[in-house]
Amino acid sequence: MVDFEQLKQSMGELDEDAVVSALNEVMADGGSQAAAAMQACQEGLNIVGDLFASGEYFVGDLIYAGELMTQAVEILRTALAGEGGAEKGRMIMCTVKGDLHDIGKNIVIAMLEASGFEVLDLGIDVAPETIVETAKKEGIHIIALSGVLTLAIDSMKDTVNAFAAAGMRDTTKIIIGGAPVSPEACKLVGADAWAHNPQDTVRTCSDWAEAC
Amino acid sequence: MTNQEQKQYRTKLIRDASMMQKKPDRVPHVSFFVTWKILDAGYKLSEAMNDYAIMEKVVRRHQEEYGFDAIFEYGGRNAIRIPAALGGTTYSINDEAGTVNYKDKAICEHDELEELAADPQNFFYEKGMARKYPCWADGTVTAEDVQRAIDEQSKFIQYHINITRIMNEEYGMPNFTAPNGFAYAGLDFLFNTIRGIKGLSIDMRRDPAKVEEAIAALNELYFTPGLNVLKNAPEGPNMDYCFDYDITLLCHTILNQKQFERFLWPDLKAVLDVLAEKKKTLRLFMEGSSKRFWEYLKDYPKGMITMHPEQDDVFDVRKELPNCAILGGMPVSLLGNGTRQQCLDRTKLLCDELGKDGGFILCQDKMVSFRNDANPENVHAVCEFVREYRP
Amino acid sequence: MEMEDKKVDITKYPEGLKALAAQLDLPIPPEETEKREAMVMGLISSLVRQ
């Protein structure tokens, strides 16, 4: 019988052996507790987020946590298929045009998904029109834009303008994140919010999802 | 002033500011402009990065236009012609957008760390090369291809020798870092090239002992020899250069404190301690934010370290590290998007608050790469102001 | 890739390195084998780091 509180702590402590062992046990028992195990892992990811916010963990730990979460999903996959949905709804995330960085984006996606979002990851170097068309086609109203290079700010601005040109600005919430982002950049870009850490992104997007 | 006198004057300006023993004549201004200067000169990136004659024109024009006290980069940051000789496609130039992107590809898998540690040169020669260069992997590479790469390397080195001489003799520009003045710690090597950001993040958690072994093996080849040269160097600063040593750190951007102390600090401390013993100076550029590690630098002699922060606030650096000079302070976001007056106000504030007693060298906060990173009018305004202003 | 009649694969270490160091046109006298190999290995290290 797996101790889900312990599993949550193990995920929070980034103890790969303990996490993998517990999840394998869940599957060996038939997988009926897969959803509970996933929930424990997601709560463990929140502990990771707290430890990052306190300064004990840093970016390397978030990357590792993302890897561990990916492993967890892989182990539980067959038992989870068809289980529940993303209760917070769907959103889009991508790295903007001209920028090829994806590590930060992937960390944030892992945490957004852990918090209950279904994230449509459009990848890297994504043109504004692609983001707008996808949002329109999929009926998605929350967009997270990521970038590391200074030129990402221009691409983020172009993306916000593209939503406006498509008549979708008022029905879309846009958050920007990454190294060059700041309150001033957010104003320049015309985004609704900005964030430098994954937890702020999750919190803001969750608030938006609740308000929808 | 003759060019030789100009060179001496500028070297002294930067030395006085960085060593914090006396107030310099004025606040020096260093250029951290990289590919931006190619676009500013009206060339395409692919033109200048593939033709040293054009790159020379770009560098000359940059100084003629703006009149800096030192230029950090003379066009050598991305030596694309060398890997191109073997069909390397690490760099992706987009001339339309004016961008250079670097394709991050780890050359070592997690389960190969032991193999790397056992013999790094063997690993680089066979597996590293095969993963970076398809012609090496499929065996189609010829001795002529390698000859071309060697020849390109020679041309690159010669370009640097030439441009340095030109900038010294025709423009009175100082030389930034003394010979043998660079350190490349094993962890940074793992971070930048060998395992990459994601790979190293996983390795440090999953197999920390193997990371340490890999660092030790890499250091033996790429770090310790340089450190030994430093240990045998004559005491005292080399006043023909602005700085005795230069370290650019990137790997700290993923490390928590325990990882910093285990994997990076021993090497960094080794260099810093020798520099302190030899009474030499260091420009330390730490990408991203480095604030959480400043406590490690607090006890080094005043004026030994010149901090060049990227994301951290220079005023915080002054408060927390009063023993360190500061290089930086001018945000690229302001140079690119601010008004002329905002840039001037920022420059004056920096000079008054950080430079009034020395210890400050004005510079951009990051490598200025893209067209919109800086408005030429703003750059002109800042350059003119800092040349005349006496805080 | 093999060189001449000696059938040395230049992508293999250390024989490929030695063969290249012996054959390439380098600014180091032919008898200074160690220095020539160091120069070629220096290029390789630099190429891997690009």
XYZ file of C-alpha atoms in Angstrom:
653
model
C 0.000 0.000 0.000
C 1.610 3.233 -1.161
C 1.832 6.083 1.321
C 0.734 9.047 -0.811
C 1.813 11.598 1.760
C 5.295 10.065 1.602
C 5.138 10.093 -2.195
C 4.303 13.787 -2.124
C 7.283 14.438 0.179
C 9.573 12.309 -1.984
C 8.597 14.336 -5.030
C 9.190 17.520 -3.045
C 12.624 16.235 -2.029
C 13.335 15.198 -5.640
C 14.065 11.661 -4.464
C 13.883 9.896 -7.800
C 14.362 6.379 -6.451
C 11.567 6.758 -3.898
C 9.163 8.328 -6.406
C 9.771 5.735 -9.103
C 9.555 2.896 -6.604
C 6.200 4.115 -5.260
C 4.737 4.612 -8.722
C 5.887 1.183 -9.880
C 4.168 -0.236 -6.820
C 0.956 1.579 -7.766
C 1.077 0.017 -11.225
C 2.006 -3.423 -9.851
C -1.153 -3.233 -7.751
C -3.205 -2.798 -10.900
C -3.068 0.990 -11.263
C -6.400 1.708 -9.578
C -4.723 4.364 -7.449
C -2.958 6.068 -10.329
C -5.031 9.232 -10.081
C -4.253 9.552 -6.377
C -0.573 8.945 -7.112
C -0.604 11.655 -9.781
C -2.275 14.024 -7.349
C 0.470 13.303 -4.785
C 3.140 14.022 -7.400
C 1.460 17.287 -8.339
C 1.329 18.307 -4.695
C 4.974 17.386 -4.425
C 5.672 19.723 -7.305
C 4.052 22.478 -5.290
C 6.579 21.763 -2.530
C 9.290 22.120 -5.158
C 7.818 25.451 -6.121
C 7.808 26.592 -2.498
C 11.417 25.554 -2.019
C 12.323 27.441 -5.183
C 10.549 30.533 -3.899
C 12.431 30.261 -0.594
C 15.776 30.027 -2.398
C 16.694 26.501 -1.346
C 16.071 25.111 -4.801
C 17.076 26.790 -7.988
C 16.609 26.417 -11.735
C 18.517 23.134 -11.982
C 16.164 21.629 -9.411
C 13.105 22.792 -11.359
C 14.493 21.201 -14.482
C 15.072 17.965 -12.603
C 11.563 18.161 -11.133
C 10.187 18.476 -14.656
C 12.074 15.353 -15.656
C 10.792 13.472 -12.635
C 7.240 14.524 -13.399
C 7.618 13.366 -16.987
C 8.808 10.011 -15.681
C 5.856 9.859 -13.292
C 3.360 10.497 -16.096
C 5.054 7.862 -18.226
C 4.837 5.208 -15.498
C 1.189 5.969 -14.752
C 0.147 6.693 -18.338
C -1.863 3.579 -19.142
C -3.736 3.729 -15.850
C -4.423 7.441 -16.200
C -5.808 7.366 -19.725
C -9.328 8.723 -19.645
C -9.042 9.799 -16.008
C -10.459 13.231 -15.464
C -9.476 16.251 -17.439
C -7.681 19.448 -16.919
C -9.984 21.122 -14.451
C -8.555 24.582 -15.058
C -9.032 24.369 -18.785
C -6.704 24.843 -21.684
C -4.063 27.392 -22.441
C -1.282 28.009 -24.925
C 2.397 28.434 -24.148
C 5.337 28.949 -26.463
C 8.685 30.622 -26.966
C 8.202 33.602 -29.250
C 9.553 34.211 -32.722
C 13.315 34.555 -33.072
C 14.042 32.793 -29.780
C 15.008 29.126 -29.564
C 15.192 28.750 -25.783
C 12.807 26.251 -24.251
C 14.020 25.150 -20.846
C 12.190 27.841 -18.907
C 9.082 27.275 -20.977
C 9.178 23.556 -20.282
C 9.572 24.073 -16.552
C 6.571 26.389 -16.460
C 4.489 23.994 -18.575
C 5.259 21.139 -16.166
C 4.042 23.252 -13.270
C 0.985 24.534 -15.109
C -0.006 20.990 -15.995
C 0.603 19.866 -12.441
C -1.736 22.596 -11.273
C -4.535 21.405 -13.547
C -4.117 23.115 -16.903
C -3.975 21.379 -20.245
C -1.182 23.245 -22.007
C -0.894 23.361 -25.757
C 2.861 23.747 -26.245
C 3.499 25.428 -29.578
C 7.251 25.039 -29.250
C 9.938 27.577 -30.017
C 10.389 30.420 -32.512
C 6.639 30.731 -32.907
C 5.239 33.439 -35.156
C 2.509 35.725 -33.805
C 0.029 34.629 -36.453
C 0.496 30.973 -35.496
C -0.346 31.756 -31.879
C -3.417 33.770 -32.868
C -4.696 31.177 -35.335
C -4.242 28.364 -32.833
C -6.001 30.300 -30.076
C -8.878 31.045 -32.438
C -9.152 27.499 -33.736
C -8.917 25.889 -30.288
C -11.022 28.442 -28.460
C -8.212 29.202 -25.982
C -8.173 32.472 -24.087
C -5.065 32.237 -21.911
C -1.685 32.672 -23.578
C 1.761 32.462 -21.960
C 4.695 33.811 -23.979
C 8.279 32.957 -23.093
C 11.616 34.337 -24.222
C 15.221 34.717 -23.074
C 16.731 37.019 -25.687
C 16.130 40.771 -25.665
C 14.514 40.495 -29.082
C 11.777 38.381 -27.510
C 10.224 41.592 -26.211
C 9.638 42.770 -29.783
C 8.113 39.417 -30.711
C 5.893 39.489 -27.647
C 4.698 42.966 -28.637
C 4.031 41.748 -32.175
C 2.010 38.856 -30.750
C -0.132 41.115 -28.574
C -0.687 43.388 -31.575
C -1.652 40.376 -33.678
C -4.360 39.470 -31.179
C -5.626 43.050 -31.327
C -5.609 43.041 -35.131
C -7.618 39.810 -35.084
C -10.203 41.423 -32.784
C -9.331 38.968 -30.022
C -7.431 41.146 -27.580
C -10.357 41.804 -25.254
C -11.179 38.128 -24.890
C -7.586 36.946 -24.365
C -5.332 37.123 -21.340
C -1.621 37.247 -22.100
C 1.246 36.719 -19.650
C 4.922 37.137 -20.575
C 7.904 35.535 -18.899
C 11.646 35.127 -19.201
C 14.873 36.933 -18.494
C 14.207 40.210 -20.401
C 10.717 40.624 -18.966
C 9.974 43.403 -16.446
C 7.119 45.703 -15.461
C 8.384 48.187 -18.066
C 8.592 45.497 -20.715
C 5.086 44.325 -19.824
C 3.801 47.858 -20.383
C 5.688 48.184 -23.649
C 4.423 44.824 -24.884
C 0.851 45.491 -23.777
C 0.558 42.168 -21.946
C -1.787 41.619 -19.022
C 0.863 40.262 -16.672
C 4.489 39.277 -16.407
C 6.384 36.759 -14.306
C 9.921 35.763 -13.511
C 9.113 32.540 -11.762
C 6.846 29.577 -12.516
C 4.722 29.937 -9.412
C 3.668 33.471 -10.277
C 2.746 32.257 -13.743
C 0.667 29.412 -12.316
C -1.018 31.734 -9.828
C -1.894 34.377 -12.430
C -3.166 31.885 -14.982
C -5.179 30.095 -12.303
C -6.820 33.378 -11.283
C -7.688 34.029 -14.909
C -9.073 30.529 -15.361
C -11.264 30.984 -12.300
C -12.567 34.300 -13.546
C -13.530 32.878 -16.941
C 47.127 63.254 -27.500
C 48.892 60.739 -29.726
C 47.297 57.331 -30.134
C 49.915 55.818 -27.839
C 49.131 58.442 -25.194
C 45.410 57.872 -25.693
C 45.926 54.143 -25.152
C 47.873 54.775 -21.953
C 45.284 57.286 -20.755
C 42.403 54.884 -21.316
C 44.236 51.969 -19.711
C 44.940 54.152 -16.689
C 41.300 55.332 -16.548
C 40.048 51.760 -16.378
C 42.796 50.642 -13.998
C 42.152 53.571 -11.656
C 38.421 52.908 -11.698
C 38.714 49.153 -11.208
C 41.509 49.086 -8.619
C 39.683 51.602 -6.397
C 42.870 53.181 -5.073
C 42.335 56.577 -6.636
C 39.565 58.365 -8.447
C 40.028 58.264 -12.217
C 40.015 61.423 -14.298
C 36.462 60.587 -15.361
C 34.173 57.562 -15.575
C 35.446 55.221 -18.303
C 33.014 53.761 -20.826
C 33.397 50.242 -22.242
C 31.606 48.811 -25.268
C 29.906 45.446 -24.797
C 28.357 45.711 -28.275
C 28.653 42.463 -30.195
C 26.662 41.692 -33.351
C 24.716 44.956 -32.993
C 27.671 46.856 -34.343
C 27.540 44.863 -37.563
C 23.925 45.887 -38.153
C 24.642 49.467 -37.099
C 27.349 49.628 -39.760
C 24.824 48.569 -42.401
C 26.144 45.069 -43.041
C 24.364 41.771 -42.826
C 25.483 39.446 -40.034
C 26.470 36.760 -42.538
C 28.623 39.268 -44.447
C 30.676 40.462 -41.492
C 30.888 37.137 -39.678
C 32.266 35.460 -42.788
C 34.617 38.180 -43.965
C 37.324 39.543 -41.677
C 37.915 42.555 -43.938
C 34.291 43.603 -43.378
C 34.503 42.860 -39.666
C 37.543 45.118 -39.472
C 35.512 47.934 -41.068
C 32.706 47.294 -38.578
C 35.029 47.548 -35.576
C 36.783 50.656 -36.925
C 33.465 52.354 -37.594
C 32.134 51.445 -34.141
C 34.980 53.343 -32.514
C 34.862 56.217 -35.009
C 31.148 56.684 -34.354
C 31.033 56.341 -30.606
C 34.499 56.827 -29.133
C 34.523 54.281 -26.305
C 37.415 53.907 -23.870
C 37.638 50.167 -24.548
C 35.878 47.661 -26.739
C 35.386 44.216 -25.305
C 34.722 42.344 -28.520
C 36.444 42.851 -31.851
C 34.255 40.482 -33.832
C 35.506 37.195 -32.450
C 32.687 36.051 -30.231
C 31.323 33.605 -32.779
C 34.114 32.253 -34.962
C 31.722 30.637 -37.395
C 34.199 30.045 -40.203
C 36.119 27.439 -38.224
C 33.268 24.951 -37.615
C 31.889 25.799 -41.066
C 35.030 24.264 -42.573
C 33.736 20.919 -41.305
C 30.135 21.623 -42.214
C 29.219 22.588 -38.667
C 25.785 24.100 -38.257
C 25.877 25.180 -34.645
C 25.147 28.782 -35.535
C 22.012 29.807 -37.358
C 22.175 33.278 -38.874
C 18.946 34.975 -39.887
C 19.948 38.050 -41.872
C 16.378 39.220 -42.295
C 15.802 39.322 -38.556
C 19.408 40.251 -37.778
C 19.802 37.371 -35.348
C 22.292 34.644 -34.576
C 20.942 31.680 -32.721
C 23.034 28.927 -31.222
C 21.739 25.382 -31.452
C 22.297 23.856 -28.050
C 23.290 20.222 -28.444
C 24.799 18.175 -25.653
C 27.673 16.042 -26.906
C 27.689 13.633 -23.980
C 24.889 11.447 -22.663
C 24.277 10.949 -18.950
C 25.537 7.366 -19.025
C 28.766 8.477 -20.723
C 30.021 10.682 -17.894
C 32.409 7.985 -16.689
C 33.778 7.512 -20.175
C 34.278 11.273 -20.465
C 36.038 11.422 -17.113
C 38.332 8.520 -18.005
C 39.727 10.285 -21.092
C 38.157 13.619 -22.125
C 40.372 14.044 -25.168
C 39.418 10.657 -26.520
C 35.767 11.453 -25.876
C 35.903 14.816 -27.634
C 37.891 13.459 -30.542
C 35.621 10.535 -31.324
C 32.172 11.033 -29.856
C 32.154 14.814 -29.394
C 33.209 15.494 -32.953
C 30.843 12.861 -34.359
C 27.899 14.461 -32.588
C 28.701 17.960 -33.740
C 29.893 17.247 -37.284
C 28.032 14.790 -39.522
C 31.086 14.350 -41.742
C 33.003 13.027 -38.711
C 30.162 10.698 -37.800
C 29.783 9.195 -41.245
C 33.518 9.076 -41.914
C 33.410 11.291 -44.979
C 35.672 13.917 -43.398
C 39.034 14.274 -45.140
C 42.411 15.547 -44.038
C 41.786 18.450 -46.428
C 38.652 19.380 -44.481
C 40.663 19.437 -41.244
C 43.388 21.457 -42.986
C 40.725 23.987 -43.948
C 39.602 24.191 -40.326
C 43.190 24.684 -39.138
C 43.700 27.351 -41.798
C 40.492 29.112 -40.741
C 41.661 29.001 -37.155
C 44.968 30.557 -38.187
C 43.119 33.287 -40.105
C 40.908 33.928 -37.083
C 43.930 34.273 -34.817
C 45.656 36.502 -37.352
C 42.551 38.677 -37.669
C 42.661 39.196 -33.915
C 46.303 40.062 -33.882
C 45.713 42.560 -36.716
C 42.601 44.201 -35.339
C 44.174 44.542 -31.895
C 47.204 46.255 -33.420
C 44.982 48.523 -35.535
C 42.852 49.518 -32.583
C 45.980 50.139 -30.453
C 47.944 52.097 -33.046
C 45.259 53.913 -35.032
C 42.599 54.477 -32.392
C 44.491 54.505 -29.107
C 42.444 51.645 -27.710
C 43.700 49.757 -24.663
C 43.980 45.986 -24.420
C 41.360 44.583 -22.144
C 42.786 41.398 -20.597
C 46.369 40.353 -20.063
C 47.716 37.234 -21.820
C 46.821 33.886 -20.189
C 44.105 35.718 -18.358
C 41.175 33.364 -18.793
C 39.824 30.473 -16.735
C 37.333 27.842 -17.842
C 36.120 25.741 -14.957
C 35.076 22.137 -15.569
C 31.504 22.784 -14.493
C 31.090 25.584 -17.032
C 32.421 23.252 -19.709
C 29.824 20.637 -18.743
C 27.122 23.307 -18.689
C 27.951 25.039 -21.958
C 28.854 22.250 -24.282
C 29.199 18.772 -22.907
C 25.952 18.065 -21.067
C 24.003 21.281 -21.553
C 21.629 22.930 -19.118
C 19.078 20.143 -18.856
C 21.618 17.329 -18.822
C 23.755 18.884 -16.116
C 20.714 19.688 -13.965
C 19.791 16.024 -14.022
C 23.374 14.807 -13.519
C 23.960 16.906 -10.420
C 20.974 15.281 -8.747
C 21.286 11.792 -10.131
C 25.062 11.215 -10.084
C 26.881 13.986 -8.241
C 30.011 11.865 -7.768
C 30.287 11.336 -11.522
C 29.894 15.057 -12.085
C 32.797 15.637 -9.713
C 34.926 13.091 -11.547
C 34.142 14.692 -14.880
C 35.000 18.133 -13.499
C 38.326 16.836 -12.167
C 39.225 15.283 -15.534
C 38.287 18.390 -17.475
C 40.103 20.663 -15.052
C 43.310 18.692 -15.480
C 43.306 19.606 -19.163
C 41.571 22.948 -19.352
C 41.750 24.667 -15.986
C 44.723 23.599 -13.901
C 47.385 24.455 -16.512
C 46.075 28.019 -16.695
C 45.920 28.215 -12.925
C 49.541 27.081 -12.710
C 50.574 29.793 -15.159
C 48.839 32.296 -12.898
C 50.591 30.884 -9.817
C 53.952 31.375 -11.520
C 53.160 34.857 -12.848
C 55.049 37.824 -11.396
C 53.323 39.579 -8.557
C 51.365 42.721 -9.187
C 49.016 43.951 -11.884
C 50.145 44.127 -15.496
C 49.497 47.800 -16.078
C 49.756 47.448 -19.852
C 46.294 45.882 -19.713
C 42.983 46.945 -18.203
C 42.542 43.676 -16.305
C 44.820 40.788 -15.423
C 42.122 38.147 -15.567
C 38.659 37.636 -17.020
C 36.018 35.128 -15.995
C 32.620 34.773 -17.622
C 30.356 32.483 -15.640
C 27.143 30.957 -16.898
C 26.731 27.676 -15.020
C 25.853 29.332 -11.716
C 22.487 30.267 -13.285
C 21.134 26.788 -12.545
C 22.896 26.020 -9.249
C 21.366 25.992 -5.801
C 23.721 26.961 -2.980
C 24.782 23.415 -2.136
C 25.567 22.701 -5.785
C 27.532 25.939 -6.070
C 29.595 24.992 -3.041
C 30.233 21.478 -4.228
C 30.782 21.839 -7.966
C 31.897 25.390 -8.731
C 33.192 27.257 -5.705
C 36.334 25.137 -5.209
C 37.578 26.078 -8.689
C 36.436 29.675 -8.533
C 37.995 30.085 -5.092
C 41.262 28.604 -6.315
C 41.543 31.324 -8.965
C 40.372 34.130 -6.700
C 42.813 33.175 -3.951
C 45.773 33.198 -6.343
C 44.667 36.514 -7.811
C 44.497 37.951 -4.296
C 47.917 36.574 -3.417
C 49.406 37.981 -6.621
C 47.619 41.318 -6.195
C 46.055 41.027 -9.623
C 42.655 42.179 -10.881
C 39.697 40.387 -12.389
C 36.658 41.299 -14.451
C 33.932 38.886 -13.367
C 30.875 38.654 -15.607
C 28.131 36.524 -14.100
C 25.233 35.921 -16.448
C 21.694 36.278 -15.161
C 21.535 36.946 -11.440
C 24.438 36.133 -9.130
C 23.261 37.927 -5.996
C 22.773 34.778 -3.974
C 26.521 34.050 -4.267
C 27.897 37.491 -3.463
C 28.697 36.531 0.114
C 31.535 34.410 -1.254
C 33.190 37.496 -2.744
C 32.930 39.850 0.223
C 36.294 39.192 1.786
C 38.533 39.652 -1.234
C 40.771 42.728 -1.319
C 39.237 46.008 -2.355
C 39.640 46.608 -6.062
C 40.595 43.050 -6.931
C 37.261 42.164 -8.478
C 35.297 44.264 -10.927
C 31.787 42.877 -11.021
C 29.960 43.007 -14.339
C 26.408 42.031 -13.401
C 23.734 41.278 -15.954
C 20.342 41.128 -14.235
C 21.359 42.342 -10.778
C 20.967 45.957 -9.772
C 24.356 47.730 -9.790
C 23.305 49.767 -6.757
C 22.778 46.517 -4.843
C 26.256 45.416 -5.943
C 27.731 48.611 -4.495
C 25.848 48.122 -1.218
C 26.590 44.435 -0.770
C 30.071 44.347 -2.283
C 31.793 47.624 -1.412
C 35.127 45.890 -2.049
C 34.284 45.380 -5.723
C 34.374 47.841 -8.563
C 31.448 47.763 -10.956
C 31.389 47.485 -14.732
C 27.928 47.925 -16.204
C 24.812 49.800 -15.197
C 23.365 50.804 -18.571
C 20.369 48.599 -19.354
C 20.020 47.551 -22.960
C 16.272 47.949 -22.505
C 16.834 51.677 -21.908
C 19.314 52.123 -24.752
C 16.833 50.478 -27.072
C 13.469 51.711 -25.866
C 14.186 54.729 -23.713
C 14.326 58.354 -24.698
C 17.592 60.226 -25.074
C 16.890 62.093 -21.850
C 16.151 58.904 -19.924
C 19.487 57.472 -21.050
C 21.308 60.651 -20.028
C 19.541 60.761 -16.675
C 20.537 57.146 -16.041
C 24.152 57.840 -17.043
C 24.386 60.847 -14.742
C 22.839 58.901 -11.868
C 25.339 56.072 -12.319
C 28.300 58.423 -12.537
C 27.193 60.436 -9.499
C 26.141 57.569 -7.281
C 28.680 54.928 -8.227
C 31.530 56.815 -9.844
C 32.013 59.901 -7.711
C 34.828 58.231 -5.769
C 35.975 55.881 -8.531
C 35.115 52.179 -8.622
C 32.754 52.442 -11.583
C 33.102 51.774 -15.286
C 30.051 52.445 -17.455
C 29.028 49.584 -19.715
C 25.910 47.913 -21.075
C 24.313 45.236 -18.884
C 24.423 42.516 -21.505
C 26.080 41.716 -24.823
C 24.319 44.032 -27.238
C 23.293 41.746 -30.062
C 20.066 42.678 -31.838
C 19.119 45.755 -33.836
C 16.525 47.017 -31.373
C 18.803 46.499 -28.391
C 20.096 50.027 -28.804
C 19.054 53.204 -30.571
C 22.208 54.747 -32.108
C 21.114 58.229 -31.035
C 20.951 57.084 -27.432
C 24.380 55.479 -27.689
C 25.828 58.685 -29.116
C 24.270 60.752 -26.367
C 25.608 58.538 -23.581
C 29.088 58.383 -25.094
C 29.310 62.166 -25.453
C 28.005 62.785 -21.969
C 30.341 60.420 -20.143
C 33.381 61.789 -22.022
C 32.679 65.286 -20.703
C 31.089 64.728 -17.321
C 33.144 64.901 -14.118
C 31.158 63.528 -11.146
C 38.143 8.186 -43.828
C 41.448 6.553 -44.549
C 44.714 8.257 -45.323
C 46.928 7.074 -48.133
C 48.265 3.533 -47.900
C 48.423 3.487 -44.126
C 44.639 3.112 -43.878
C 44.326 5.294 -40.799
C 40.852 6.427 -39.834
C 41.356 10.085 -38.944
C 38.220 10.084 -36.799
C 39.790 7.611 -34.372
C 41.840 8.527 -31.309
C 44.781 8.505 -30.943
C 45.820 7.145 -34.312
C 43.751 9.661 -36.275
C 45.165 12.542 -34.267
C 48.742 11.321 -34.863
C 48.108 10.871 -38.555
C 46.642 14.351 -38.936
C 49.444 15.908 -36.908
C 51.967 14.221 -39.189
C 50.307 15.144 -42.456
C 48.743 18.592 -42.015
C 50.494 21.797 -42.999
C 51.118 23.346 -39.575
C 53.364 26.228 -38.439
C 55.374 23.785 -36.300
C 58.451 21.847 -37.498
C 57.698 18.233 -38.482
C 59.981 16.779 -35.798
C 58.065 18.468 -32.960
C 55.455 15.744 -32.870
C 54.053 16.532 -29.451
C 53.466 20.198 -30.268
C 51.860 19.332 -33.585
C 49.498 16.888 -31.885
C 48.698 19.497 -29.249
C 47.783 21.979 -31.982
C 45.461 19.552 -33.710
C 43.913 18.519 -30.383
C 43.508 22.197 -29.588
C 41.517 22.627 -32.771
C 39.372 19.608 -31.906
C 38.663 20.974 -28.410
C 37.729 24.295 -29.934
C 35.492 22.688 -32.555
C 33.687 20.671 -29.913
C 33.138 23.792 -27.832
C 31.686 25.874 -30.707
